[in-house]
């Protein structure tokens, strides 16, 4: 029977949570707590805002009450973090898909914060059991169950820091929407008449004549444009293979040599010249090839 709390069965962010806790010198305590979690001693685990309230069955007839919380981030700190997330589309896409971006911690550290507990003093926990050790096995079992919750929903980790899923997603949408508006990107209303066959317009909604469709005078966003030589010297000529020139028969009956090699060599020089000229034009650099 596989262990649901083995490293192989955890998402990376849930494993990171356990690794951080064990780094505080709690390896032996957490080993006993894992048995409690595996045997189903954690009867319930609920969120009250950013705080966790749990009931864990121990040796006593009545379950023990466990409370746990992390230091929540302030509003302005969350504002900086969410703005940093919005600037990287992959973070929004991953989180909306229920995944935790691999380098999400960089967003927090760049703003002077730590998503995971930085020291054991960042975790505030209490249990009603008589064991004076903290964490006791009841608190430790809750740690493991939280790791399960993280695997199911990475936003639970954010909730411990003071923001739930709805708040984060809404804030991300507002920032990205505001950014789109600032860049002059207008959305076409679905309720507008004949929207499916609407004439092409500029970013500001000005009608655009069809003969000007490929004409663009505005400065392109530099981060979206990458000018670089082709990654290899291979061209479409190499992909298509030799040109099937038909060999000509000379008057004496001999077969004349094919013109294909010479034609291929010539076309390759044309392709190389066109590629170099395209790069020069894109970079707006004067020069000839």
mmCIF file of C-alpha atoms in Angstrom:
data_model
loop_
_atom_site.group_PDB
_atom_site.id
_atom_site.type_symbol
_atom_site.label_atom_id
_atom_site.label_comp_id
_atom_site.label_asym_id
_atom_site.label_seq_id
_atom_site.Cartn_x
_atom_site.Cartn_y
_atom_site.Cartn_z
ATOM 1 C CA UNK A 1 0.000 0.000 0.000
ATOM 2 C CA UNK A 2 1.460 3.345 -1.040
ATOM 3 C CA UNK A 3 2.009 6.075 1.492
ATOM 4 C CA UNK A 4 -0.161 9.119 0.607
ATOM 5 C CA UNK A 5 2.314 11.286 2.492
ATOM 6 C CA UNK A 6 5.424 10.138 0.612
ATOM 7 C CA UNK A 7 7.341 12.724 -1.379
ATOM 8 C CA UNK A 8 6.388 11.063 -4.671
ATOM 9 C CA UNK A 9 2.686 11.634 -3.965
ATOM 10 C CA UNK A 10 2.935 15.342 -3.189
ATOM 11 C CA UNK A 11 2.893 18.359 -5.443
ATOM 12 C CA UNK A 12 6.135 20.325 -5.235
ATOM 13 C CA UNK A 13 4.630 23.144 -3.181
ATOM 14 C CA UNK A 14 3.172 20.692 -0.647
ATOM 15 C CA UNK A 15 6.546 18.976 -0.385
ATOM 16 C CA UNK A 16 8.205 22.360 0.036
ATOM 17 C CA UNK A 17 5.879 23.014 2.997
ATOM 18 C CA UNK A 18 6.977 19.765 4.692
ATOM 19 C CA UNK A 19 10.653 20.378 3.876
ATOM 20 C CA UNK A 20 10.469 23.808 5.503
ATOM 21 C CA UNK A 21 8.875 22.375 8.646
ATOM 22 C CA UNK A 22 11.466 19.606 8.898
ATOM 23 C CA UNK A 23 14.251 22.159 8.508
ATOM 24 C CA UNK A 24 13.173 23.582 11.874
ATOM 25 C CA UNK A 25 14.411 20.389 13.593
ATOM 26 C CA UNK A 26 10.986 18.736 13.812
ATOM 27 C CA UNK A 27 11.800 15.572 11.848
ATOM 28 C CA UNK A 28 11.118 13.101 14.681
ATOM 29 C CA UNK A 29 7.967 14.877 15.820
ATOM 30 C CA UNK A 30 6.631 15.010 12.288
ATOM 31 C CA UNK A 31 7.364 11.308 11.800
ATOM 32 C CA UNK A 32 4.950 10.488 14.635
ATOM 33 C CA UNK A 33 2.505 13.069 13.329
ATOM 34 C CA UNK A 34 2.520 11.480 9.885
ATOM 35 C CA UNK A 35 1.238 8.242 11.408
ATOM 36 C CA UNK A 36 -1.604 10.183 13.028
ATOM 37 C CA UNK A 37 -2.467 11.833 9.714
ATOM 38 C CA UNK A 38 -2.269 8.552 7.777
ATOM 39 C CA UNK A 39 -4.561 6.784 10.254
ATOM 40 C CA UNK A 40 -7.234 9.477 9.920
ATOM 41 C CA UNK A 41 -6.933 11.014 13.378
ATOM 42 C CA UNK A 42 -7.541 14.497 11.972
ATOM 43 C CA UNK A 43 -11.321 14.626 12.147
ATOM 44 C CA UNK A 44 -11.837 18.095 10.673
ATOM 45 C CA UNK A 45 -9.885 21.048 9.407
ATOM 46 C CA UNK A 46 -11.560 24.380 8.702
ATOM 47 C CA UNK A 47 -10.534 27.895 7.796
ATOM 48 C CA UNK A 48 -11.699 30.933 9.689
ATOM 49 C CA UNK A 49 -10.282 33.655 7.500
ATOM 50 C CA UNK A 50 -6.524 33.102 7.447
ATOM 51 C CA UNK A 51 -6.580 30.901 10.566
ATOM 52 C CA UNK A 52 -6.948 27.129 10.739
ATOM 53 C CA UNK A 53 -9.118 25.318 13.274
ATOM 54 C CA UNK A 54 -8.870 21.532 13.486
ATOM 55 C CA UNK A 55 -10.058 18.622 15.625
ATOM 56 C CA UNK A 56 -7.643 15.732 16.143
ATOM 57 C CA UNK A 57 -8.483 12.490 17.904
ATOM 58 C CA UNK A 58 -5.860 11.479 20.448
ATOM 59 C CA UNK A 59 -5.812 9.029 23.339
ATOM 60 C CA UNK A 60 -8.480 10.966 25.249
ATOM 61 C CA UNK A 61 -12.176 10.322 24.532
ATOM 62 C CA UNK A 62 -12.744 13.835 23.236
ATOM 63 C CA UNK A 63 -10.742 15.134 20.252
ATOM 64 C CA UNK A 64 -8.174 17.837 20.861
ATOM 65 C CA UNK A 65 -8.595 21.306 19.406
ATOM 66 C CA UNK A 66 -5.756 22.628 17.263
ATOM 67 C CA UNK A 67 -5.365 26.188 16.002
ATOM 68 C CA UNK A 68 -2.728 27.325 13.497
ATOM 69 C CA UNK A 69 -1.900 30.500 11.622
ATOM 70 C CA UNK A 70 0.897 32.304 9.806
ATOM 71 C CA UNK A 71 1.612 36.020 9.920
ATOM 72 C CA UNK A 72 -0.654 37.507 7.204
ATOM 73 C CA UNK A 73 0.774 40.023 4.770
ATOM 74 C CA UNK A 74 -0.463 43.587 4.894
ATOM 75 C CA UNK A 75 -2.672 45.045 2.163
ATOM 76 C CA UNK A 76 0.099 47.025 0.511
ATOM 77 C CA UNK A 77 2.401 43.980 0.569
ATOM 78 C CA UNK A 78 -0.232 41.889 -1.188
ATOM 79 C CA UNK A 79 -0.695 44.744 -3.650
ATOM 80 C CA UNK A 80 2.981 44.583 -4.638
ATOM 81 C CA UNK A 81 2.898 40.791 -4.903
ATOM 82 C CA UNK A 82 -0.227 40.628 -7.062
ATOM 83 C CA UNK A 83 1.078 43.380 -9.325
ATOM 84 C CA UNK A 84 4.279 41.366 -9.790
ATOM 85 C CA UNK A 85 2.212 38.270 -10.603
ATOM 86 C CA UNK A 86 0.166 40.175 -13.169
ATOM 87 C CA UNK A 87 3.314 41.228 -14.989
ATOM 88 C CA UNK A 88 4.111 37.578 -15.727
ATOM 89 C CA UNK A 89 1.297 35.921 -17.653
ATOM 90 C CA UNK A 90 2.552 32.404 -16.895
ATOM 91 C CA UNK A 91 1.806 32.926 -13.205
ATOM 92 C CA UNK A 92 -1.796 33.899 -13.887
ATOM 93 C CA UNK A 93 -2.249 30.983 -16.306
ATOM 94 C CA UNK A 94 -0.802 28.432 -13.892
ATOM 95 C CA UNK A 95 -2.794 29.630 -10.899
ATOM 96 C CA UNK A 96 -6.039 29.731 -12.872
ATOM 97 C CA UNK A 97 -5.316 26.124 -13.871
ATOM 98 C CA UNK A 98 -4.971 25.155 -10.207
ATOM 99 C CA UNK A 99 -1.187 24.830 -10.331
ATOM 100 C CA UNK A 100 1.518 26.617 -8.410
ATOM 101 C CA UNK A 101 4.153 28.192 -10.698
ATOM 102 C CA UNK A 102 7.529 26.591 -10.033
ATOM 103 C CA UNK A 103 9.266 29.882 -9.250
ATOM 104 C CA UNK A 104 6.366 31.604 -7.497
ATOM 105 C CA UNK A 105 8.551 32.257 -4.451
ATOM 106 C CA UNK A 106 10.602 34.706 -6.517
ATOM 107 C CA UNK A 107 7.613 37.065 -6.627
ATOM 108 C CA UNK A 108 7.456 37.182 -2.840
ATOM 109 C CA UNK A 109 11.197 37.408 -2.193
ATOM 110 C CA UNK A 110 11.467 40.212 -4.763
ATOM 111 C CA UNK A 111 9.046 42.137 -2.545
ATOM 112 C CA UNK A 112 10.902 41.300 0.662
ATOM 113 C CA UNK A 113 8.474 38.546 1.723
ATOM 114 C CA UNK A 114 8.507 34.796 2.207
ATOM 115 C CA UNK A 115 5.524 32.735 1.086
ATOM 116 C CA UNK A 116 6.551 29.759 3.206
ATOM 117 C CA UNK A 117 7.455 30.161 6.885
ATOM 118 C CA UNK A 118 10.938 31.614 7.140
ATOM 119 C CA UNK A 119 11.508 30.553 10.758
ATOM 120 C CA UNK A 120 9.562 28.447 13.248
ATOM 121 C CA UNK A 121 8.453 31.664 14.901
ATOM 122 C CA UNK A 122 6.409 32.484 11.783
ATOM 123 C CA UNK A 123 4.017 29.644 12.687
ATOM 124 C CA UNK A 124 1.586 30.223 15.529
ATOM 125 C CA UNK A 125 0.029 26.963 16.716
ATOM 126 C CA UNK A 126 -1.726 25.681 19.827
ATOM 127 C CA UNK A 127 -3.225 22.389 20.929
ATOM 128 C CA UNK A 128 -5.510 21.560 23.839
ATOM 129 C CA UNK A 129 -3.605 18.354 24.628
ATOM 130 C CA UNK A 130 -1.393 18.136 27.752
ATOM 131 C CA UNK A 131 1.824 17.661 25.725
ATOM 132 C CA UNK A 132 4.001 20.775 26.315
ATOM 133 C CA UNK A 133 5.975 20.204 23.092
ATOM 134 C CA UNK A 134 5.112 22.350 20.110
ATOM 135 C CA UNK A 135 4.463 20.990 17.630
ATOM 136 C CA UNK A 136 2.897 18.002 19.310
ATOM 137 C CA UNK A 137 1.808 15.075 17.163
ATOM 138 C CA UNK A 138 -1.677 16.557 16.866
ATOM 139 C CA UNK A 139 -0.372 19.852 15.468
ATOM 140 C CA UNK A 140 2.036 17.932 13.242
ATOM 141 C CA UNK A 141 -0.810 15.852 11.838
ATOM 142 C CA UNK A 142 -2.574 19.084 10.891
ATOM 143 C CA UNK A 143 0.619 20.202 9.124
ATOM 144 C CA UNK A 144 0.407 17.116 6.906
ATOM 145 C CA UNK A 145 -3.274 17.608 6.213
ATOM 146 C CA UNK A 146 -2.543 21.197 5.189
ATOM 147 C CA UNK A 147 -0.014 19.795 2.726
ATOM 148 C CA UNK A 148 -2.859 17.741 1.247
ATOM 149 C CA UNK A 149 -4.995 20.862 0.979
ATOM 150 C CA UNK A 150 -2.119 22.666 -0.763
ATOM 151 C CA UNK A 151 -1.900 19.858 -3.335
ATOM 152 C CA UNK A 152 -5.633 20.075 -4.005
ATOM 153 C CA UNK A 153 -5.766 23.872 -4.056
ATOM 154 C CA UNK A 154 -2.566 25.982 -4.034
ATOM 155 C CA UNK A 155 -4.602 29.045 -3.071
ATOM 156 C CA UNK A 156 -4.919 27.588 0.445
ATOM 157 C CA UNK A 157 -1.285 28.539 0.975
ATOM 158 C CA UNK A 158 -2.084 32.114 -0.030
ATOM 159 C CA UNK A 159 -5.090 32.094 2.296
ATOM 160 C CA UNK A 160 -2.771 31.453 5.239
ATOM 161 C CA UNK A 161 -1.069 34.708 4.278
ATOM 162 C CA UNK A 162 -4.308 36.659 4.164
ATOM 163 C CA UNK A 163 -5.741 36.407 0.628
ATOM 164 C CA UNK A 164 -8.191 33.807 -0.660
ATOM 165 C CA UNK A 165 -8.584 32.532 -4.209
ATOM 166 C CA UNK A 166 -11.376 34.899 -5.232
ATOM 167 C CA UNK A 167 -9.528 37.971 -3.964
ATOM 168 C CA UNK A 168 -6.312 37.093 -5.811
ATOM 169 C CA UNK A 169 -7.979 36.215 -9.117
ATOM 170 C CA UNK A 170 -10.140 39.332 -9.046
ATOM 171 C CA UNK A 171 -7.138 41.534 -8.295
ATOM 172 C CA UNK A 172 -5.149 39.918 -11.121
ATOM 173 C CA UNK A 173 -8.005 40.478 -13.569
ATOM 174 C CA UNK A 174 -8.360 44.118 -12.572
ATOM 175 C CA UNK A 175 -4.658 44.832 -13.006
ATOM 176 C CA UNK A 176 -4.422 43.038 -16.355
ATOM 177 C CA UNK A 177 -7.619 44.708 -17.551
ATOM 178 C CA UNK A 178 -6.305 48.125 -16.543
ATOM 179 C CA UNK A 179 -3.048 47.388 -18.337
ATOM 180 C CA UNK A 180 -4.877 46.399 -21.516
ATOM 181 C CA UNK A 181 -6.913 49.601 -21.432
ATOM 182 C CA UNK A 182 -3.799 51.696 -20.897
ATOM 183 C CA UNK A 183 -2.195 50.091 -23.951
ATOM 184 C CA UNK A 184 -5.185 51.006 -26.081
ATOM 185 C CA UNK A 185 -6.562 47.492 -26.475
ATOM 186 C CA UNK A 186 -10.315 47.792 -26.944
ATOM 187 C CA UNK A 187 -12.647 44.856 -26.670
ATOM 188 C CA UNK A 188 -15.428 44.416 -29.260
ATOM 189 C CA UNK A 189 -18.841 44.231 -27.624
ATOM 190 C CA UNK A 190 -20.676 40.984 -28.289
ATOM 191 C CA UNK A 191 -23.934 42.920 -28.305
ATOM 192 C CA UNK A 192 -22.887 45.277 -31.107
ATOM 193 C CA UNK A 193 -24.802 44.798 -34.375
ATOM 194 C CA UNK A 194 -23.094 42.674 -37.021
ATOM 195 C CA UNK A 195 -20.077 42.205 -34.721
ATOM 196 C CA UNK A 196 -19.270 38.949 -36.482
ATOM 197 C CA UNK A 197 -18.677 40.789 -39.776
ATOM 198 C CA UNK A 198 -17.427 44.081 -38.383
ATOM 199 C CA UNK A 199 -14.954 46.047 -40.439
ATOM 200 C CA UNK A 200 -11.352 45.941 -39.182
ATOM 201 C CA UNK A 201 -10.448 48.820 -36.898
ATOM 202 C CA UNK A 202 -7.369 50.246 -35.244
ATOM 203 C CA UNK A 203 -6.679 49.757 -31.531
ATOM 204 C CA UNK A 204 -8.686 52.929 -30.893
ATOM 205 C CA UNK A 205 -11.680 51.650 -32.857
ATOM 206 C CA UNK A 206 -11.116 53.787 -35.964
ATOM 207 C CA UNK A 207 -12.287 52.054 -39.170
ATOM 208 C CA UNK A 208 -9.373 50.698 -41.196
ATOM 209 C CA UNK A 209 -9.461 50.470 -44.973
ATOM 210 C CA UNK A 210 -8.695 46.971 -46.268
ATOM 211 C CA UNK A 211 -5.799 48.253 -48.369
ATOM 212 C CA UNK A 212 -4.191 49.517 -45.146
ATOM 213 C CA UNK A 213 -4.714 46.303 -43.194
ATOM 214 C CA UNK A 214 -1.005 45.426 -43.098
ATOM 215 C CA UNK A 215 0.113 48.991 -42.536
ATOM 216 C CA UNK A 216 1.112 49.676 -38.926
ATOM 217 C CA UNK A 217 2.740 52.936 -37.899
ATOM 218 C CA UNK A 218 2.775 52.553 -34.111
ATOM 219 C CA UNK A 219 5.846 51.481 -32.139
ATOM 220 C CA UNK A 220 5.729 47.768 -31.339
ATOM 221 C CA UNK A 221 6.042 46.665 -27.739
ATOM 222 C CA UNK A 222 9.744 45.850 -27.466
ATOM 223 C CA UNK A 223 9.240 42.887 -25.137
ATOM 224 C CA UNK A 224 7.101 41.172 -27.790
ATOM 225 C CA UNK A 225 9.651 41.507 -30.587
ATOM 226 C CA UNK A 226 12.737 39.341 -30.782
ATOM 227 C CA UNK A 227 15.120 39.997 -33.673
ATOM 228 C CA UNK A 228 17.664 37.263 -34.157
ATOM 229 C CA UNK A 229 19.287 35.257 -36.963
ATOM 230 C CA UNK A 230 17.757 31.850 -37.775
ATOM 231 C CA UNK A 231 18.759 29.215 -35.201
ATOM 232 C CA UNK A 232 20.242 27.006 -37.953
ATOM 233 C CA UNK A 233 21.489 27.432 -41.495
ATOM 234 C CA UNK A 234 18.764 25.108 -42.764
ATOM 235 C CA UNK A 235 16.317 26.707 -45.188
ATOM 236 C CA UNK A 236 13.156 25.581 -46.934
ATOM 237 C CA UNK A 237 15.409 24.312 -49.731
ATOM 238 C CA UNK A 238 16.910 21.752 -47.363
ATOM 239 C CA UNK A 239 13.457 20.694 -46.222
ATOM 240 C CA UNK A 240 12.104 20.235 -49.750
ATOM 241 C CA UNK A 241 15.166 18.350 -50.987
ATOM 242 C CA UNK A 242 16.813 18.361 -54.435
ATOM 243 C CA UNK A 243 15.068 20.156 -57.263
ATOM 244 C CA UNK A 244 13.821 17.553 -59.775
ATOM 245 C CA UNK A 245 15.418 19.049 -62.888
ATOM 246 C CA UNK A 246 14.858 16.972 -65.994
ATOM 247 C CA UNK A 247 18.133 15.899 -67.562
ATOM 248 C CA UNK A 248 18.578 16.923 -71.208
ATOM 249 C CA UNK A 249 19.876 14.562 -73.892
ATOM 250 C CA UNK A 250 22.696 15.986 -76.002
ATOM 251 C CA UNK A 251 22.650 15.676 -79.792
ATOM 252 C CA UNK A 252 25.279 12.907 -79.687
ATOM 253 C CA UNK A 253 23.019 10.919 -77.331
ATOM 254 C CA UNK A 254 24.938 11.690 -74.130
ATOM 255 C CA UNK A 255 23.087 12.964 -71.101
ATOM 256 C CA UNK A 256 23.998 16.532 -70.170
ATOM 257 C CA UNK A 257 24.884 17.190 -66.498
ATOM 258 C CA UNK A 258 21.988 18.372 -64.365
ATOM 259 C CA UNK A 259 21.672 22.082 -63.562
ATOM 260 C CA UNK A 260 20.234 21.295 -60.112
ATOM 261 C CA UNK A 261 23.436 21.710 -58.028
ATOM 262 C CA UNK A 262 24.199 25.098 -59.503
ATOM 263 C CA UNK A 263 20.600 26.238 -59.059
ATOM 264 C CA UNK A 264 20.568 25.077 -55.432
ATOM 265 C CA UNK A 265 23.797 26.922 -54.671
ATOM 266 C CA UNK A 266 22.402 30.090 -56.210
ATOM 267 C CA UNK A 267 19.108 29.879 -54.342
ATOM 268 C CA UNK A 268 20.947 29.337 -51.045
ATOM 269 C CA UNK A 269 22.838 32.592 -51.521
ATOM 270 C CA UNK A 270 19.526 34.320 -52.281
ATOM 271 C CA UNK A 271 17.950 32.919 -49.093
ATOM 272 C CA UNK A 272 20.938 33.976 -46.970
ATOM 273 C CA UNK A 273 20.872 37.460 -48.456
ATOM 274 C CA UNK A 274 17.130 37.784 -47.889
ATOM 275 C CA UNK A 275 17.506 36.643 -44.274
ATOM 276 C CA UNK A 276 20.268 39.131 -43.552
ATOM 277 C CA UNK A 277 18.393 41.940 -45.269
ATOM 278 C CA UNK A 278 15.258 41.147 -43.225
ATOM 279 C CA UNK A 279 17.234 41.417 -39.991
ATOM 280 C CA UNK A 280 18.747 44.737 -41.089
ATOM 281 C CA UNK A 281 15.308 46.071 -42.010
ATOM 282 C CA UNK A 282 13.800 44.904 -38.740
ATOM 283 C CA UNK A 283 16.564 46.568 -36.758
ATOM 284 C CA UNK A 284 16.210 49.692 -38.909
ATOM 285 C CA UNK A 285 19.930 49.529 -39.687
ATOM 286 C CA UNK A 286 21.357 50.922 -42.896
ATOM 287 C CA UNK A 287 23.477 48.514 -44.846
ATOM 288 C CA UNK A 288 23.591 46.336 -47.902
ATOM 289 C CA UNK A 289 24.103 42.670 -48.271
#
